[in-house]
Amino acid sequence: MVDRHISIYLSEHFRPSSRHDTGVTTTNAGAPVWNDNEALTVGHRGPILLEDYHLIEKVAHFARERIPERVVHARGASAKGFFECTHDVSALTCADFLRSPGTRTPVIVRFSTVIHERGSPETIRDPRGFAVKFYTREGNWDLLGNNFPVFFIRDGIKFPDVIHAFKPNPKSHVQEYWRVFDFLSHHPESLHTFFFLFDDVGVPTDYRHMEGFGVNTYTFINAAGKANYVKFHWKPTCGVRSILTDEEAALIGGRNHSHATQDLYDSIDAGNFPEWKLFVQVMDPDTEDKYDFDPLDDTKTWPEDLLPLHPVGRLVLDRNVDNFFNENEQLAFGPGLIVPGIYYSDDKMLQCRVFAYADTQRYRLGPNYLMLPVNAPKCAHHNNHYDGAMNFMHRDEEIDYYPSRHAPLRQAGPTPIPARTLVGKREKMTIRKPNDFKQPGERYRSWDPDRQERFVRRFADSLGHPKVSQELRAIWIDLLAQCDTSLGMKIANRLNVKPSM
């Protein structure tokens, strides 16, 4: 009887509070989630199924957490220019803007920091975004990337979690690395990105001296329908430069928290136009099994000695934005925007981003965000997307559906897409070749001793946060030692922790 009265009281007077939380993860409706680590896919690799309700709800809610600032990449600067195809890649792709050397396509590019808010210093140790919008004759293509070639996780269902871990403590609003190490101790695949974040490249001197990487694996398709996996690389012609010490970063950030934005603007204004070369790595999907990593795993790079860089073109930024708000804050990117000749892969992160980014922009800017001049295609286009908030498209037609005999539209020619047969059962699984330790160790051993020492100091200082428990320190030292034994020993000695190896 007492339990029944308690139940009635809670149902009538319950106020949502975390103190009533269960010990298991649930959906928003309270149903238990049996696997919150892997998205539901066809087979162990993908593609992701839209019926994964928890994934969609989780990402959709995550995209709506901030108003109106971007949840990630809030701090950024944009510039305009052109992309010029410099090499014949028609054997790889039938993309119109890559049809022949000399072809130029207008672009707008946005550089950004990932985690921190819009007014934060640009000297913070943080991944940088490198997003390019190509206004091609066949529609817009958005190539989103970072200044690191890898990311902390390999499955999009964990994206809200990894960003939450890096964001400030929800109680104190202070960013604390004990939260990062706590979360990512469960995801050793994150090690590789740490070997970029805590390396010298973790704080670029400015945007002009920064590399860019597509991170995700895309697909090129040629006119004959042959599909190849590709990875994109942007190489600055002025070289890569970084701020090597935290003291120098603090000094620069203290003088000017917008130093990289100003450098980009002033360089273009003075006629010193930033330029990058675009390269691609190409892999035949039929050969992927011979590698000791999964090519669709965003925590892995493709070895350049096995899969060399092929030159494609050059990117030149020769115009500053006319209005910062219109062409930076309202500038919206989404990996779902592709053009004929370029397609997605079953990369689990990319598959999730195709949905998540467009959904974020609809929330942040409204359902008609693609009508904004900076986001609208420069080519002729037609759709039946009517009304909604801020719809300023002038329309005087009577037909807003397809097909119609009153206003017939001709079908475009078929767009090539990968023709591989998908076979698999519904499952939530980790990929079969995680191989989380080899590539980070190889990267560490490729550095000179001074660079290794700077990395050791940064990692040890972060692990030395007073809220990082001894258990967490031991776990991370063990993970680092699996990448390189001497590295684990060095960090253990700095922290006065007895290594388990």
Coordinates of C-alpha atoms in Angstrom, one line a residue:
M1 CA 0.0 0.0 0.0
V2 CA 2.9 2.4 0.9
D3 CA 4.6 1.7 -2.5
R4 CA 1.3 2.4 -4.3
H5 CA 0.9 5.7 -2.5
I6 CA 4.5 6.7 -3.4
S7 CA 3.9 5.7 -7.0
I8 CA 0.7 7.9 -7.1
Y9 CA 2.5 10.8 -5.5
L10 CA 5.4 10.7 -7.9
S11 CA 3.1 10.5 -10.9
E12 CA 1.1 13.5 -9.7
H13 CA 3.9 15.7 -8.2
F14 CA 7.0 14.6 -10.1
R15 CA 9.4 17.3 -11.2
P16 CA 12.0 16.3 -13.8
S17 CA 15.4 16.1 -12.0
S18 CA 18.6 14.2 -12.5
R19 CA 18.3 12.9 -9.0
H20 CA 15.6 10.6 -10.3
D21 CA 17.8 9.2 -13.0
T22 CA 18.1 5.5 -13.6
G23 CA 21.3 3.6 -13.7
V24 CA 20.9 2.8 -17.4
T25 CA 20.8 4.9 -20.5
T26 CA 17.2 5.4 -21.9
T27 CA 15.5 7.1 -24.7
N28 CA 13.8 10.4 -24.1
A29 CA 10.6 8.4 -23.6
G30 CA 12.2 6.2 -20.9
A31 CA 12.8 3.0 -22.8
P32 CA 16.2 1.3 -22.0
V33 CA 18.9 1.7 -24.6
W34 CA 20.8 -1.6 -24.9
N35 CA 23.7 -0.2 -27.0
D36 CA 24.7 3.5 -26.9
N37 CA 28.1 3.0 -28.5
E38 CA 27.3 1.9 -32.1
A39 CA 24.7 3.0 -34.6
L40 CA 22.3 0.5 -36.2
T41 CA 23.8 -0.5 -39.5
V42 CA 23.4 -3.0 -42.4
G43 CA 26.2 -5.3 -41.6
H44 CA 29.1 -4.4 -39.3
R45 CA 30.1 -1.4 -41.3
G46 CA 27.0 0.3 -42.7
P47 CA 25.2 2.2 -44.0
I48 CA 23.3 3.5 -41.0
L49 CA 19.6 2.8 -40.8
L50 CA 17.2 5.7 -40.3
E51 CA 15.2 3.4 -38.0
D52 CA 17.8 3.8 -35.3
Y53 CA 15.4 6.1 -33.3
H54 CA 17.8 6.6 -30.5
L55 CA 20.6 7.8 -32.8
I56 CA 18.3 10.3 -34.6
E57 CA 16.8 11.6 -31.4
K58 CA 20.2 11.9 -29.8
V59 CA 21.7 13.8 -32.6
A60 CA 18.6 15.9 -33.3
H61 CA 18.5 17.0 -29.7
F62 CA 22.2 17.7 -29.7
A63 CA 21.9 20.0 -32.7
R64 CA 19.3 22.1 -30.8
E65 CA 21.3 22.7 -27.6
R66 CA 22.4 26.3 -28.4
I67 CA 20.6 29.4 -29.5
P68 CA 21.6 30.8 -31.9
E69 CA 25.4 30.1 -31.8
R70 CA 26.7 27.0 -33.5
V71 CA 27.0 24.1 -31.1
V72 CA 30.5 23.5 -32.5
H73 CA 32.7 25.7 -34.8
A74 CA 31.1 28.8 -33.3
R75 CA 34.3 30.8 -33.6
G76 CA 35.2 31.3 -37.2
A77 CA 36.3 33.5 -40.1
S78 CA 35.4 33.3 -43.8
A79 CA 36.9 34.4 -47.1
K80 CA 36.0 34.1 -50.8
G81 CA 37.9 33.0 -53.9
F82 CA 38.1 30.3 -56.5
F83 CA 39.1 26.7 -57.0
E84 CA 41.0 25.9 -60.1
C85 CA 41.3 22.4 -61.5
T86 CA 45.0 21.9 -62.4
H87 CA 45.1 18.2 -63.2
D88 CA 43.1 15.8 -65.4
V89 CA 41.1 13.6 -62.9
S90 CA 38.3 12.6 -65.3
A91 CA 39.4 9.0 -65.0
L92 CA 38.4 9.2 -61.3
T93 CA 35.3 11.4 -61.4
C94 CA 32.7 12.9 -63.7
A95 CA 32.2 16.0 -61.5
D96 CA 31.7 18.9 -63.8
F97 CA 33.9 21.4 -62.0
L98 CA 36.8 18.8 -62.3
R99 CA 36.2 18.3 -66.0
S100 CA 39.5 19.7 -67.2
P101 CA 42.5 21.7 -66.1
G102 CA 41.9 25.4 -66.1
T103 CA 38.3 25.2 -65.0
R104 CA 37.6 27.7 -62.2
T105 CA 34.8 27.5 -59.6
P106 CA 33.8 30.2 -57.1
V107 CA 34.1 29.2 -53.5
I108 CA 33.7 30.5 -50.0
V109 CA 35.8 29.0 -47.1
R110 CA 35.2 29.1 -43.4
F111 CA 37.9 28.4 -40.8
S112 CA 37.0 27.8 -37.2
T113 CA 37.8 26.5 -33.8
V114 CA 35.7 23.5 -32.8
I115 CA 34.8 23.6 -29.1
H116 CA 34.9 27.1 -27.7
E117 CA 32.3 29.9 -27.9
R118 CA 32.2 32.7 -30.5
G119 CA 34.3 35.2 -28.5
S120 CA 37.0 32.8 -27.5
P121 CA 40.7 33.4 -28.3
E122 CA 42.0 31.8 -31.6
T123 CA 45.1 30.5 -29.8
I124 CA 43.3 27.8 -27.8
R125 CA 44.5 24.2 -28.3
D126 CA 41.6 22.9 -30.3
P127 CA 40.9 21.2 -33.7
R128 CA 40.3 23.8 -36.4
G129 CA 37.6 23.5 -39.0
F130 CA 38.4 23.9 -42.7
A131 CA 35.1 24.0 -44.7
V132 CA 34.8 24.8 -48.4
K133 CA 31.6 25.5 -50.4
F134 CA 32.0 25.1 -54.1
Y135 CA 29.4 26.9 -56.2
T136 CA 29.6 24.5 -59.2
R137 CA 27.5 24.6 -62.4
E138 CA 25.7 21.4 -61.1
G139 CA 24.9 22.7 -57.7
N140 CA 26.8 23.3 -54.4
W141 CA 29.3 20.9 -53.0
D142 CA 30.3 21.3 -49.4
L143 CA 33.7 19.7 -48.4
L144 CA 33.9 19.9 -44.6
G145 CA 37.1 19.0 -42.8
N146 CA 39.6 19.8 -40.0
N147 CA 43.2 20.6 -39.7
F148 CA 43.7 17.1 -38.4
P149 CA 43.2 14.1 -40.7
V150 CA 41.5 12.0 -38.0
F151 CA 38.8 12.4 -35.3
F152 CA 38.4 11.1 -31.8
I153 CA 35.6 8.7 -32.6
R154 CA 34.5 6.5 -35.4
D155 CA 30.7 6.2 -34.9
G156 CA 28.4 9.2 -35.2
I157 CA 26.2 8.1 -32.3
K158 CA 29.1 9.2 -30.0
F159 CA 29.5 12.7 -31.4
P160 CA 27.2 14.4 -28.8
D161 CA 29.1 12.7 -26.1
V162 CA 32.6 13.6 -27.2
I163 CA 31.6 17.3 -27.7
H164 CA 29.9 17.3 -24.3
A165 CA 33.1 15.9 -22.7
F166 CA 35.2 18.7 -24.3
K167 CA 32.7 21.5 -23.6
P168 CA 32.8 23.3 -20.2
N169 CA 31.5 21.5 -17.1
P170 CA 27.7 22.0 -17.1
K171 CA 27.9 22.8 -13.4
S172 CA 30.8 25.3 -13.3
H173 CA 31.1 26.2 -17.1
V174 CA 34.8 25.5 -16.9
Q175 CA 36.5 23.3 -19.4
E176 CA 38.3 20.5 -17.5
Y177 CA 40.3 17.8 -19.1
W178 CA 39.4 15.2 -16.5
R179 CA 36.0 15.0 -18.2
V180 CA 37.7 14.4 -21.6
F181 CA 40.0 11.7 -20.2
D182 CA 37.2 10.1 -18.3
F183 CA 35.0 9.8 -21.4
L184 CA 37.7 8.9 -23.9
S185 CA 39.3 6.3 -21.6
H186 CA 36.4 4.1 -22.9
H187 CA 37.4 4.9 -26.6
P188 CA 41.0 4.0 -27.3
E189 CA 40.5 4.9 -30.9
S190 CA 40.7 8.5 -29.8
L191 CA 44.5 8.1 -29.2
H192 CA 45.4 9.0 -32.8
T193 CA 43.7 12.4 -32.6
F194 CA 45.4 13.1 -29.3
F195 CA 48.7 12.7 -31.2
F196 CA 47.7 15.7 -33.3
L197 CA 45.9 17.7 -30.6
F198 CA 48.9 17.6 -28.2
D199 CA 51.4 17.8 -31.0
D200 CA 52.8 21.1 -32.2
V201 CA 50.0 21.3 -34.9
G202 CA 47.4 21.6 -32.1
V203 CA 47.8 25.4 -32.2
P204 CA 48.3 26.7 -35.8
T205 CA 50.0 30.1 -36.1
D206 CA 47.1 31.3 -38.2
Y207 CA 44.6 29.9 -40.7
R208 CA 46.9 30.6 -43.7
H209 CA 49.6 28.2 -42.4
M210 CA 47.2 25.4 -41.7
E211 CA 46.6 22.1 -43.4
G212 CA 43.1 20.8 -44.1
F213 CA 41.8 17.3 -44.3
G214 CA 38.4 15.9 -45.4
V215 CA 38.6 13.3 -42.5
N216 CA 35.7 11.4 -43.9
T217 CA 36.0 8.9 -46.7
Y218 CA 34.1 10.0 -49.8
T219 CA 33.6 8.3 -53.2
F220 CA 34.6 9.4 -56.6
I221 CA 32.6 8.0 -59.5
N222 CA 33.7 8.3 -63.1
A223 CA 31.5 8.5 -66.3
A224 CA 31.7 4.7 -66.7
G225 CA 30.3 4.2 -63.1
K226 CA 33.6 3.0 -61.6
A227 CA 33.7 4.0 -57.9
N228 CA 36.8 4.7 -55.8
Y229 CA 37.2 5.7 -52.2
V230 CA 39.0 9.1 -51.7
K231 CA 40.5 11.2 -49.0
F232 CA 41.0 14.9 -49.4
H233 CA 44.1 16.9 -48.4
W234 CA 44.6 20.7 -48.5
K235 CA 48.3 21.8 -48.4
P236 CA 49.1 25.5 -47.8
T237 CA 51.6 26.8 -50.3
C238 CA 53.1 29.0 -47.6
G239 CA 53.9 26.0 -45.4
V240 CA 52.6 24.8 -42.1
R241 CA 53.5 26.8 -39.0
S242 CA 52.4 26.4 -35.4
I243 CA 52.7 28.1 -32.0
L244 CA 55.0 25.8 -30.1
T245 CA 54.5 26.9 -26.5
D246 CA 51.5 27.6 -24.3
E247 CA 53.3 30.8 -23.1
E248 CA 53.5 32.2 -26.6
A249 CA 49.9 31.2 -27.4
A250 CA 48.7 33.0 -24.2
L251 CA 50.8 36.1 -25.1
I252 CA 49.4 36.3 -28.6
G253 CA 45.8 35.6 -27.5
G254 CA 46.1 38.2 -24.7
R255 CA 47.1 40.9 -27.2
N256 CA 44.5 40.0 -29.8
H257 CA 41.9 37.2 -29.3
S258 CA 41.1 37.5 -33.1
H259 CA 44.6 37.3 -34.4
A260 CA 43.9 34.6 -36.9
T261 CA 40.8 36.3 -38.3
Q262 CA 42.7 39.6 -38.6
D263 CA 45.7 37.9 -40.2
L264 CA 43.4 36.3 -42.9
Y265 CA 41.5 39.6 -43.5
D266 CA 44.7 41.8 -43.6
S267 CA 46.6 39.3 -45.9
I268 CA 43.8 39.3 -48.5
D269 CA 43.3 43.0 -48.2
A270 CA 47.0 43.5 -48.9
G271 CA 46.9 41.3 -52.0
N272 CA 48.8 38.4 -50.3
F273 CA 46.2 35.8 -51.2
P274 CA 46.3 32.5 -49.3
E275 CA 46.6 29.4 -51.4
W276 CA 46.3 25.7 -50.9
K277 CA 46.8 22.7 -53.2
L278 CA 44.2 20.0 -53.2
F279 CA 45.3 16.4 -53.3
V280 CA 43.4 13.1 -53.1
Q281 CA 44.3 9.6 -52.0
V282 CA 42.5 7.0 -54.0
M283 CA 41.6 3.4 -52.9
D284 CA 39.8 0.8 -55.0
P285 CA 37.1 -0.6 -52.7
D286 CA 37.8 -4.1 -54.0
T287 CA 41.3 -3.9 -52.4
E288 CA 40.4 -2.6 -49.0
D289 CA 40.7 -6.0 -47.2
K290 CA 44.5 -6.1 -47.7
Y291 CA 45.0 -3.2 -45.2
D292 CA 45.3 -3.6 -41.4
F293 CA 42.8 -0.8 -40.8
D294 CA 39.3 -0.1 -42.0
P295 CA 39.5 2.7 -44.7
L296 CA 36.1 4.1 -43.5
D297 CA 37.4 4.5 -39.9
D298 CA 37.8 8.3 -39.2
T299 CA 40.4 7.5 -36.6
K300 CA 42.8 6.3 -39.2
T301 CA 45.0 7.8 -41.9
W302 CA 45.8 6.1 -45.2
P303 CA 49.6 5.5 -45.4
E304 CA 50.9 7.8 -48.2
D305 CA 53.6 5.3 -49.2
L306 CA 50.9 2.8 -50.1
L307 CA 48.3 5.3 -51.3
P308 CA 50.1 8.4 -52.6
L309 CA 48.7 11.9 -52.9
H310 CA 47.4 12.8 -56.4
P311 CA 47.2 16.5 -57.3
V312 CA 43.8 17.9 -58.3
G313 CA 43.8 21.7 -58.1
R314 CA 44.4 24.8 -56.2
L315 CA 42.3 27.0 -53.8
V316 CA 42.9 30.8 -53.8
L317 CA 41.2 33.2 -51.4
D318 CA 41.3 36.6 -53.0
R319 CA 38.3 38.4 -51.5
N320 CA 37.2 39.2 -48.0
V321 CA 33.6 38.8 -47.0
D322 CA 31.4 41.9 -47.6
N323 CA 29.5 41.4 -44.3
F324 CA 30.7 39.2 -41.5
F325 CA 27.2 38.2 -40.3
N326 CA 25.8 37.5 -43.7
E327 CA 28.8 35.5 -45.0
N328 CA 30.2 34.0 -41.8
E329 CA 27.5 33.6 -39.2
Q330 CA 24.8 32.7 -41.7
L331 CA 27.1 30.6 -43.8
A332 CA 25.9 27.0 -43.5
F333 CA 27.7 23.9 -44.5
G334 CA 26.5 20.3 -44.8
P335 CA 28.2 17.1 -45.9
G336 CA 24.9 16.1 -47.5
L337 CA 25.5 18.6 -50.3
I338 CA 27.2 16.7 -53.1
V339 CA 27.3 16.9 -56.9
P340 CA 27.3 14.2 -59.6
G341 CA 30.6 12.4 -59.6
I342 CA 31.1 12.7 -55.8
Y343 CA 29.2 10.5 -53.4
Y344 CA 29.3 9.4 -49.8
S345 CA 30.8 6.2 -48.4
D346 CA 29.5 3.9 -45.6
D347 CA 31.8 5.9 -43.2
K348 CA 29.7 5.8 -40.1
M349 CA 30.6 9.4 -39.1
L350 CA 29.8 10.7 -42.6
Q351 CA 26.5 8.9 -42.7
C352 CA 25.4 10.5 -39.5
R353 CA 26.7 14.0 -40.5
V354 CA 24.7 13.9 -43.7
F355 CA 21.6 14.2 -41.5
A356 CA 22.9 16.1 -38.6
Y357 CA 24.4 19.1 -40.3
A358 CA 21.4 20.0 -42.4
D359 CA 19.2 19.5 -39.3
T360 CA 21.4 21.8 -37.3
Q361 CA 21.1 24.5 -40.0
R362 CA 17.3 24.2 -40.2
Y363 CA 17.2 24.8 -36.4
R364 CA 19.9 27.6 -36.3
L365 CA 18.8 29.5 -39.4
G366 CA 15.4 28.2 -40.3
P367 CA 13.9 25.8 -42.9
N368 CA 14.9 28.1 -45.8
Y369 CA 18.5 28.5 -44.9
L370 CA 19.6 27.5 -48.4
M371 CA 17.8 30.5 -49.8
L372 CA 20.2 32.9 -48.1
P373 CA 22.5 34.3 -50.7
V374 CA 25.7 32.9 -49.2
N375 CA 24.2 29.4 -49.2
A376 CA 22.1 29.5 -52.4
P377 CA 23.5 27.8 -55.5
K378 CA 24.8 30.0 -58.3
C379 CA 23.4 27.8 -61.0
A380 CA 19.7 27.6 -62.1
H381 CA 17.7 25.4 -59.8
H382 CA 14.1 24.3 -59.1
N383 CA 12.3 22.6 -56.2
N384 CA 8.9 22.4 -54.6
H385 CA 9.9 23.5 -51.1
Y386 CA 7.3 26.1 -50.4
D387 CA 6.6 28.4 -47.5
G388 CA 8.0 28.1 -44.0
A389 CA 9.7 30.8 -41.9
M390 CA 11.7 33.4 -43.9
N391 CA 10.8 32.1 -47.3
F392 CA 11.7 35.1 -49.6
M393 CA 11.8 33.3 -52.9
H394 CA 9.5 35.0 -55.4
R395 CA 7.2 32.4 -57.0
D396 CA 4.3 33.0 -59.4
E397 CA 3.7 29.4 -60.5
E398 CA 0.6 27.4 -59.7
I399 CA 2.2 24.0 -59.5
D400 CA 4.1 23.0 -56.3
Y401 CA 4.3 19.2 -56.9
Y402 CA 5.9 16.7 -59.2
P403 CA 5.0 15.3 -61.6
S404 CA 2.4 17.5 -63.4
R405 CA 1.0 17.6 -66.9
H406 CA 0.3 21.3 -66.5
A407 CA 3.9 22.2 -65.8
P408 CA 6.0 19.3 -67.0
L409 CA 9.6 19.1 -65.8
R410 CA 12.1 17.0 -67.7
Q411 CA 14.1 14.5 -65.7
A412 CA 17.8 15.1 -65.4
G413 CA 20.1 12.4 -66.7
P414 CA 20.9 9.6 -64.2
T415 CA 23.5 10.5 -61.6
P416 CA 26.1 7.7 -61.0
I417 CA 26.1 6.3 -57.5
P418 CA 28.1 3.3 -56.1
A419 CA 26.6 0.1 -57.3
R420 CA 28.0 -2.3 -54.6
T421 CA 25.5 -4.7 -53.2
L422 CA 24.7 -4.3 -49.5
V423 CA 24.4 -7.5 -47.6
G424 CA 24.0 -7.8 -43.8
K425 CA 21.7 -8.1 -40.9
R426 CA 20.6 -5.3 -38.6
E427 CA 23.3 -4.9 -35.9
K428 CA 25.1 -2.5 -33.6
M429 CA 28.8 -3.6 -33.8
T430 CA 32.3 -2.2 -33.5
I431 CA 34.3 -2.5 -36.8
R432 CA 36.4 -5.7 -37.2
K433 CA 39.8 -3.9 -37.6
P434 CA 40.0 -1.2 -34.9
N435 CA 43.8 -1.3 -34.7
D436 CA 43.8 1.6 -32.3
F437 CA 47.5 1.8 -31.3
K438 CA 49.7 1.3 -34.4
Q439 CA 49.3 4.6 -36.2
P440 CA 49.6 6.8 -33.1
G441 CA 52.9 5.0 -32.2
E442 CA 54.3 5.4 -35.7
R443 CA 53.5 9.1 -35.6
Y444 CA 55.2 9.6 -32.3
R445 CA 58.3 7.8 -33.4
S446 CA 58.5 9.9 -36.5
W447 CA 59.1 13.1 -34.5
D448 CA 62.5 14.5 -33.4
P449 CA 63.3 14.3 -29.7
D450 CA 62.3 17.9 -29.0
R451 CA 58.9 17.5 -30.6
Q452 CA 58.4 14.3 -28.6
E453 CA 59.3 16.1 -25.4
R454 CA 56.8 18.9 -26.1
F455 CA 54.1 16.3 -26.6
V456 CA 55.0 14.4 -23.4
R457 CA 54.9 17.6 -21.4
R458 CA 51.5 18.7 -22.8
F459 CA 49.9 15.2 -22.3
A460 CA 51.4 14.9 -18.8
D461 CA 50.3 18.3 -17.8
S462 CA 46.7 17.6 -18.9
L463 CA 46.7 14.2 -17.1
G464 CA 48.0 16.1 -14.0
H465 CA 44.7 17.9 -13.5
P466 CA 43.8 17.3 -9.9
K467 CA 40.4 15.8 -10.8
V468 CA 42.0 13.2 -13.0
S469 CA 42.0 10.1 -10.7
Q470 CA 44.9 7.8 -10.3
E471 CA 42.8 5.1 -11.9
L472 CA 42.4 7.3 -15.0
R473 CA 46.1 8.2 -15.1
A474 CA 47.0 4.5 -15.0
I475 CA 44.5 3.7 -17.8
W476 CA 45.9 6.4 -20.1
I477 CA 49.5 5.5 -19.3
D478 CA 48.7 1.9 -20.3
L479 CA 47.0 3.1 -23.5
L480 CA 49.9 5.3 -24.4
A481 CA 52.4 2.5 -23.7
Q482 CA 50.5 0.3 -26.1
C483 CA 51.3 3.0 -28.7
D484 CA 55.0 3.3 -27.7
T485 CA 56.5 1.8 -24.6
S486 CA 59.0 4.6 -24.0
L487 CA 56.2 7.2 -24.3
G488 CA 54.2 5.4 -21.5
M489 CA 57.3 5.3 -19.3
K490 CA 58.1 9.0 -19.8
I491 CA 54.6 10.2 -18.9
A492 CA 54.4 7.8 -16.0
N493 CA 57.7 9.2 -14.6
R494 CA 56.4 12.8 -15.0
L495 CA 53.3 11.9 -13.1
N496 CA 55.1 9.7 -10.6
V497 CA 52.8 6.8 -11.5
K498 CA 54.1 3.3 -11.5
P499 CA 53.3 1.9 -15.0
S500 CA 51.5 -1.5 -15.2
M501 CA 53.6 -2.7 -18.2

